[in-house]
CSV table of C-alpha atoms and ligand atoms in Angstrom, one decimal:
chain,number,residue,atom,x,y,z
W,17,MET,CA,23.8,302.2,-15.4
W,18,SER,CA,25.9,299.0,-15.5
W,19,ALA,CA,29.6,298.9,-16.2
W,20,LEU,CA,31.4,295.9,-17.5
W,21,VAL,CA,34.3,295.0,-15.3
W,22,ILE,CA,36.9,292.5,-16.4
W,23,LYS,CA,39.4,291.4,-13.8
W,24,SER,CA,42.6,289.4,-14.4
W,25,VAL,CA,41.1,287.4,-17.2
W,26,SER,CA,43.1,284.8,-19.1
W,27,LYS,CA,42.2,282.4,-21.8
W,28,HIS,CA,44.5,279.5,-22.9
W,29,PHE,CA,44.0,277.4,-26.0
W,30,GLY,CA,46.1,274.4,-25.2
W,31,GLY,CA,49.5,276.0,-24.7
W,32,VAL,CA,48.7,279.3,-26.3
W,33,ALA,CA,47.7,282.2,-24.1
W,34,ALA,CA,45.3,284.2,-26.3
W,35,VAL,CA,44.4,286.5,-23.5
W,36,SER,CA,46.7,287.0,-20.5
W,37,ASN,CA,45.7,288.6,-17.2
W,38,VAL,CA,43.6,291.3,-18.8
W,39,ASN,CA,41.9,294.1,-16.8
W,40,MET,CA,39.4,296.3,-18.5
W,41,GLU,CA,36.3,298.5,-17.7
W,42,VAL,CA,33.6,299.5,-20.1
W,43,PRO,CA,31.3,302.1,-18.6
W,44,SER,CA,27.9,303.0,-19.8
W,45,GLY,CA,27.4,306.3,-21.6
W,46,LYS,CA,30.9,306.2,-23.2
W,47,VAL,CA,32.6,304.9,-26.3
W,48,THR,CA,35.5,302.7,-25.2
W,49,GLY,CA,38.1,301.6,-27.8
W,50,LEU,CA,40.0,298.3,-28.0
W,51,ILE,CA,42.8,298.3,-30.5
W,52,GLY,CA,45.7,295.9,-31.2
W,53,PRO,CA,47.5,294.1,-34.0
W,54,ASN,CA,46.1,290.9,-35.7
W,55,GLY,CA,45.9,288.0,-33.2
W,56,ALA,CA,46.1,290.3,-30.2
W,57,GLY,CA,43.1,288.6,-28.6
W,58,LYS,CA,40.4,291.2,-29.2
W,59,THR,CA,37.8,288.9,-30.6
W,60,THR,CA,38.7,286.3,-28.0
W,61,LEU,CA,37.9,288.9,-25.3
W,62,ILE,CA,34.5,289.5,-26.8
W,63,ASN,CA,33.8,285.8,-26.9
W,64,LEU,CA,34.8,285.5,-23.2
W,65,ILE,CA,32.5,288.4,-22.3
W,66,THR,CA,29.5,287.0,-24.2
W,67,GLY,CA,29.9,283.5,-22.9
W,68,VAL,CA,30.8,282.0,-26.2
W,69,LEU,CA,34.1,280.9,-24.6
W,70,THR,CA,34.7,280.3,-20.9
W,71,VAL,CA,37.6,282.0,-19.1
W,72,SER,CA,40.6,280.0,-17.9
W,73,GLU,CA,41.1,282.5,-15.0
W,74,GLY,CA,39.6,285.7,-13.7
W,75,SER,CA,36.2,287.3,-13.5
W,76,ILE,CA,33.7,289.3,-15.5
W,77,HIS,CA,31.0,291.4,-13.9
W,78,PHE,CA,28.2,293.4,-15.5
W,79,GLY,CA,26.8,295.8,-13.0
W,80,ALA,CA,26.0,293.7,-9.9
W,81,GLN,CA,25.9,290.5,-11.9
W,82,ASP,CA,28.8,288.0,-12.0
W,83,ILE,CA,28.7,286.8,-15.7
W,84,THR,CA,32.0,284.9,-15.6
W,85,GLU,CA,30.3,281.5,-16.0
W,86,VAL,CA,27.1,282.6,-17.6
W,87,PRO,CA,26.1,281.0,-21.0
W,88,ALA,CA,25.7,283.2,-24.1
W,89,TYR,CA,21.9,283.3,-24.1
W,90,LYS,CA,21.8,284.6,-20.5
W,91,VAL,CA,24.5,287.2,-21.2
W,92,ALA,CA,22.3,288.5,-24.0
W,93,ARG,CA,19.3,288.6,-21.6
W,94,ALA,CA,21.5,290.6,-19.1
W,95,GLY,CA,21.7,293.3,-21.8
W,96,ILE,CA,24.9,292.6,-23.6
W,97,SER,CA,24.8,292.5,-27.4
W,98,ARG,CA,27.5,292.1,-30.0
W,99,THR,CA,28.3,292.2,-33.7
W,100,PHE,CA,30.6,289.7,-35.5
W,101,GLN,CA,33.8,290.4,-37.3
W,102,ASN,CA,32.5,288.4,-40.2
W,103,ILE,CA,29.0,289.5,-41.1
W,104,ARG,CA,26.3,287.0,-40.2
W,105,LEU,CA,22.9,287.8,-41.9
W,106,LEU,CA,20.1,285.8,-43.3
W,107,ALA,CA,21.0,286.7,-46.9
W,108,GLU,CA,17.6,285.8,-48.4
W,109,ALA,CA,15.5,287.6,-45.7
W,110,SER,CA,14.6,291.3,-46.0
W,111,VAL,CA,16.5,293.9,-44.2
W,112,ILE,CA,13.6,294.6,-41.7
W,113,ASP,CA,13.2,290.9,-41.0
W,114,ASN,CA,16.9,290.6,-40.2
W,115,VAL,CA,16.6,293.5,-37.8
W,116,MET,CA,13.4,292.0,-36.2
W,117,ILE,CA,15.2,288.7,-35.5
W,118,GLY,CA,17.2,290.7,-32.9
W,119,PHE,CA,14.1,291.5,-30.9
W,120,TYR,CA,13.7,287.9,-29.6
W,121,ARG,CA,15.3,288.7,-26.3
W,122,ASN,CA,12.4,291.0,-25.2
W,123,GLU,CA,9.7,289.0,-26.9
W,124,LYS,CA,7.0,288.5,-24.3
W,125,THR,CA,4.5,286.5,-26.3
W,126,THR,CA,4.6,282.8,-25.7
W,127,THR,CA,5.1,280.7,-28.8
W,128,PRO,CA,1.6,279.2,-28.8
W,129,ALA,CA,0.1,282.7,-28.9
W,130,SER,CA,2.3,283.6,-31.8
W,131,LEU,CA,1.5,280.4,-33.6
W,132,LEU,CA,-2.2,280.9,-33.2
W,133,GLY,CA,-1.9,284.5,-34.3
W,134,LEU,CA,-3.6,285.8,-31.2
W,135,PRO,CA,-4.2,289.6,-30.9
W,136,SER,CA,-1.6,289.9,-28.2
W,137,ALA,CA,1.0,288.5,-30.5
W,138,ARG,CA,-0.1,290.6,-33.4
W,139,ARG,CA,0.0,293.8,-31.4
W,140,GLU,CA,3.5,292.9,-30.2
W,141,THR,CA,4.7,292.2,-33.8
W,142,ALA,CA,3.4,295.6,-34.9
W,143,ALA,CA,5.1,297.3,-32.0
W,144,LEU,CA,8.4,295.5,-32.9
W,145,ARG,CA,8.0,296.6,-36.5
W,146,ASP,CA,7.7,300.1,-35.3
W,147,ARG,CA,10.9,299.9,-33.3
W,148,ALA,CA,12.7,298.3,-36.2
W,149,ASN,CA,11.7,301.1,-38.5
W,150,LYS,CA,13.1,303.6,-35.9
W,151,LEU,CA,16.4,301.8,-36.0
W,152,LEU,CA,16.4,301.8,-39.9
W,153,GLU,CA,15.8,305.6,-39.7
W,154,ARG,CA,18.7,306.1,-37.3
W,155,PHE,CA,21.0,304.2,-39.6
W,156,GLY,CA,19.7,305.9,-42.8
W,157,MET,CA,18.5,302.5,-44.1
W,158,SER,CA,14.7,303.0,-44.4
W,159,LYS,CA,14.7,302.8,-48.1
W,160,PHE,CA,16.3,299.3,-48.0
W,161,ALA,CA,13.7,297.9,-45.5
W,162,ASP,CA,12.2,295.4,-48.0
W,163,GLN,CA,15.3,294.5,-49.9
W,164,GLU,CA,17.1,291.2,-49.5
W,165,ALA,CA,19.9,291.7,-47.0
W,166,GLY,CA,22.3,289.5,-49.1
W,167,GLY,CA,22.0,291.8,-52.1
W,168,LEU,CA,23.1,295.0,-50.2
W,169,ALA,CA,26.5,296.6,-50.6
W,170,TYR,CA,29.0,295.5,-47.9
W,171,GLY,CA,28.8,298.7,-45.8
W,172,HIS,CA,25.0,298.4,-45.7
W,173,GLN,CA,25.1,294.8,-44.7
W,174,ARG,CA,27.3,295.9,-41.8
W,175,ARG,CA,24.6,298.4,-40.8
W,176,VAL,CA,22.0,295.6,-40.8
W,177,GLU,CA,24.2,293.6,-38.5
W,178,MET,CA,24.5,296.5,-36.1
W,179,MET,CA,20.7,297.2,-36.2
W,180,ARG,CA,20.0,293.6,-35.4
W,181,ALA,CA,22.4,293.8,-32.4
W,182,LEU,CA,20.7,297.0,-31.2
W,183,ALA,CA,17.1,295.6,-31.7
W,184,SER,CA,17.2,294.0,-28.2
W,185,GLU,CA,17.9,297.4,-26.7
W,186,PRO,CA,21.0,296.3,-25.0
W,187,ALA,CA,22.7,298.2,-22.2
W,188,LEU,CA,26.1,297.4,-23.7
W,189,ILE,CA,27.1,296.7,-27.3
W,190,LEU,CA,30.3,295.1,-28.4
W,191,LEU,CA,31.3,296.0,-31.9
W,192,ASP,CA,34.0,293.8,-33.5
W,193,GLU,CA,35.6,295.9,-36.3
W,194,PRO,CA,32.3,297.4,-37.4
W,195,VAL,CA,33.8,299.9,-39.9
W,196,ALA,CA,36.5,297.5,-41.4
W,197,GLY,CA,36.6,298.0,-45.1
W,198,MET,CA,34.6,301.2,-45.1
W,199,ASN,CA,35.7,304.5,-46.5
W,200,ASP,CA,36.2,307.5,-44.3
W,201,VAL,CA,32.8,309.0,-45.0
W,202,GLU,CA,30.9,305.8,-44.2
W,203,ALA,CA,33.1,305.2,-41.1
W,204,GLY,CA,32.5,308.8,-40.0
W,205,GLU,CA,28.7,308.4,-40.3
W,206,LEU,CA,28.8,305.3,-38.2
W,207,GLY,CA,31.1,307.0,-35.7
W,208,GLU,CA,28.4,309.6,-35.2
W,209,ILE,CA,25.8,306.9,-34.6
W,210,PHE,CA,28.1,305.2,-32.0
W,211,ARG,CA,28.5,308.6,-30.2
W,212,GLY,CA,24.7,308.9,-30.2
W,213,LEU,CA,24.2,305.5,-28.6
W,214,ALA,CA,26.6,306.4,-25.8
W,215,LYS,CA,24.8,309.8,-25.4
W,216,ASP,CA,21.6,307.8,-24.8
W,217,GLY,CA,23.4,306.0,-22.0
W,218,MET,CA,24.6,302.8,-23.7
W,219,GLY,CA,28.0,301.3,-23.1
W,220,VAL,CA,29.9,300.9,-26.4
W,221,LEU,CA,33.0,298.8,-26.9
W,222,LEU,CA,34.6,299.4,-30.2
W,223,ILE,CA,37.2,297.1,-31.6
W,224,GLU,CA,39.0,298.6,-34.5
W,225,HIS,CA,42.3,298.6,-36.5
W,226,ASN,CA,42.1,302.2,-37.7
W,227,VAL,CA,43.9,304.0,-35.0
W,228,ARG,CA,42.9,307.5,-36.2
W,229,PHE,CA,39.2,306.5,-36.2
W,230,VAL,CA,39.4,305.2,-32.7
W,231,THR,CA,41.3,308.1,-31.3
W,232,ASN,CA,38.9,310.6,-32.9
W,233,LEU,CA,35.9,308.8,-31.5
W,234,CYS,CA,36.7,307.1,-28.1
W,235,ASP,CA,36.6,308.5,-24.6
W,236,PHE,CA,39.1,305.9,-23.4
W,237,VAL,CA,41.3,303.4,-25.3
W,238,TYR,CA,42.8,300.0,-24.4
W,239,VAL,CA,45.6,298.4,-26.3
W,240,LEU,CA,46.1,294.6,-26.5
W,241,ASP,CA,49.2,293.0,-28.0
W,242,SER,CA,49.8,289.2,-28.0
W,243,GLY,CA,47.1,288.8,-25.3
W,244,ARG,CA,48.4,291.4,-22.9
W,245,MET,CA,47.0,294.8,-22.2
W,246,ILE,CA,50.1,297.0,-23.0
W,247,ALA,CA,48.5,300.4,-22.5
W,248,SER,CA,45.3,302.2,-21.6
W,249,GLY,CA,44.2,305.8,-21.2
W,250,SER,CA,42.9,308.8,-23.2
W,251,PRO,CA,43.4,308.6,-27.0
W,252,GLU,CA,46.3,311.0,-26.7
W,253,GLN,CA,48.1,309.1,-24.0
W,254,VAL,CA,47.8,305.9,-25.9
W,255,VAL,CA,49.0,307.0,-29.3
W,256,ASN,CA,52.0,308.6,-27.7
W,257,ASP,CA,52.9,305.5,-25.6
W,258,PRO,CA,56.2,304.0,-26.8
W,259,ALA,CA,54.9,300.5,-26.1
W,260,VAL,CA,52.0,301.1,-28.5
W,261,ILE,CA,54.2,302.6,-31.2
W,262,THR,CA,56.4,299.6,-31.0
W,263,ALA,CA,53.5,297.1,-31.2
W,264,TYR,CA,52.2,298.8,-34.3
W,265,LEU,CA,55.4,299.7,-36.1
W,266,GLY,CA,57.8,297.1,-34.7
W,267,SER,CA,60.8,298.2,-32.7
X,218,LIG,N1,39.2,278.8,-30.9
X,218,LIG,C1,40.5,279.0,-30.9
X,218,LIG,N2,41.4,277.9,-30.8
X,218,LIG,C2,42.7,278.1,-30.8
X,218,LIG,N3,43.3,279.3,-30.9
X,218,LIG,C3,42.5,280.4,-31.0
X,218,LIG,C4,41.1,280.3,-31.0
X,218,LIG,N4,40.5,281.5,-31.2
X,218,LIG,C5,41.6,282.4,-31.2
X,218,LIG,N5,42.8,281.7,-31.1
X,218,LIG,C6,44.1,282.3,-31.1
X,218,LIG,O1,44.1,283.3,-30.2
X,218,LIG,C7,44.8,284.5,-30.6
X,218,LIG,C8,44.0,285.7,-30.6
X,218,LIG,O2,43.0,285.6,-31.6
X,218,LIG,P1,41.9,286.7,-31.8
X,218,LIG,O3,41.0,286.2,-32.9
X,218,LIG,O4,41.2,287.0,-30.5
X,218,LIG,O5,42.7,288.0,-32.2
X,218,LIG,P2,42.2,289.4,-32.7
X,218,LIG,O6,42.8,290.4,-31.9
X,218,LIG,O7,40.7,289.4,-32.8
X,218,LIG,O8,42.8,289.5,-34.2
X,218,LIG,P3,42.2,290.1,-35.6
X,218,LIG,O9,42.6,291.6,-35.5
X,218,LIG,O10,43.0,289.4,-36.6
X,218,LIG,O11,40.7,289.9,-35.6
X,218,LIG,C9,45.4,284.1,-32.0
X,218,LIG,O12,46.7,283.6,-31.8
X,218,LIG,C10,44.4,283.0,-32.4
X,218,LIG,O13,45.1,282.1,-33.4
X,219,LIG,MG1,39.3,289.7,-34.3
């Protein structure tokens, strides 16, 4: 069970401190929330964790592994997966193919074997299709398996993005505003799925603007504002924190 531990991390873009001296811990088996106003640095933090951006200062560990300077593809291999704030799908590929793209991290078959259609490669593809179908079931998306991803309703496209991120069976998933633009019913359904993932032992980091959704769902919540961590604690502690109220409502 690996925890993600972020220590004194800063990220400067020229003169702008997008993230300032941030400490954060994301344990496995829990849903951890990260909230904060627009421009607070939430997405930047995910980009730092996943190696898309390099930190200016500080360290990031995942379990025993120091991933501070590790490039994105190796962070993925270490078991950290993410979704994007703006949906990124292959619009013309089917839903199931979009999900199966996410399997590549665990793909054992060498490319020549796949190209030659050797039995080992075919067996593996069948096993992956099986796993993809299980994910589709979990997300209530089985009936859309063969439809073009780009033609789906927005909420369903978001689900495809999440399934693709989960296909690699990560130990930790970072969700960047996964329920943005969804109604309460859709968001509630996804919340249940997130809780289920944590129950299975996965670490879940949930970035979200909807404070009510986060406080209902999360075990622990962090609050970023202008790059600084201004509060952290149980959902109740955080929503009653004067600094948080000021950040959201203005003083
Ligand atoms: N590549 C970049 N170059 C320069 N500045 C950047 C870059 N990425 C982010 N920033 C700046 O860093 C700050 C934090 O941005 P970030 O996208 O992390 O915020 P956020 O909390 O995800 O906001 P939102 O809720 O709107 O998604 C902003 O001021 C943004 O303009
Ligand atoms: Mg963002």
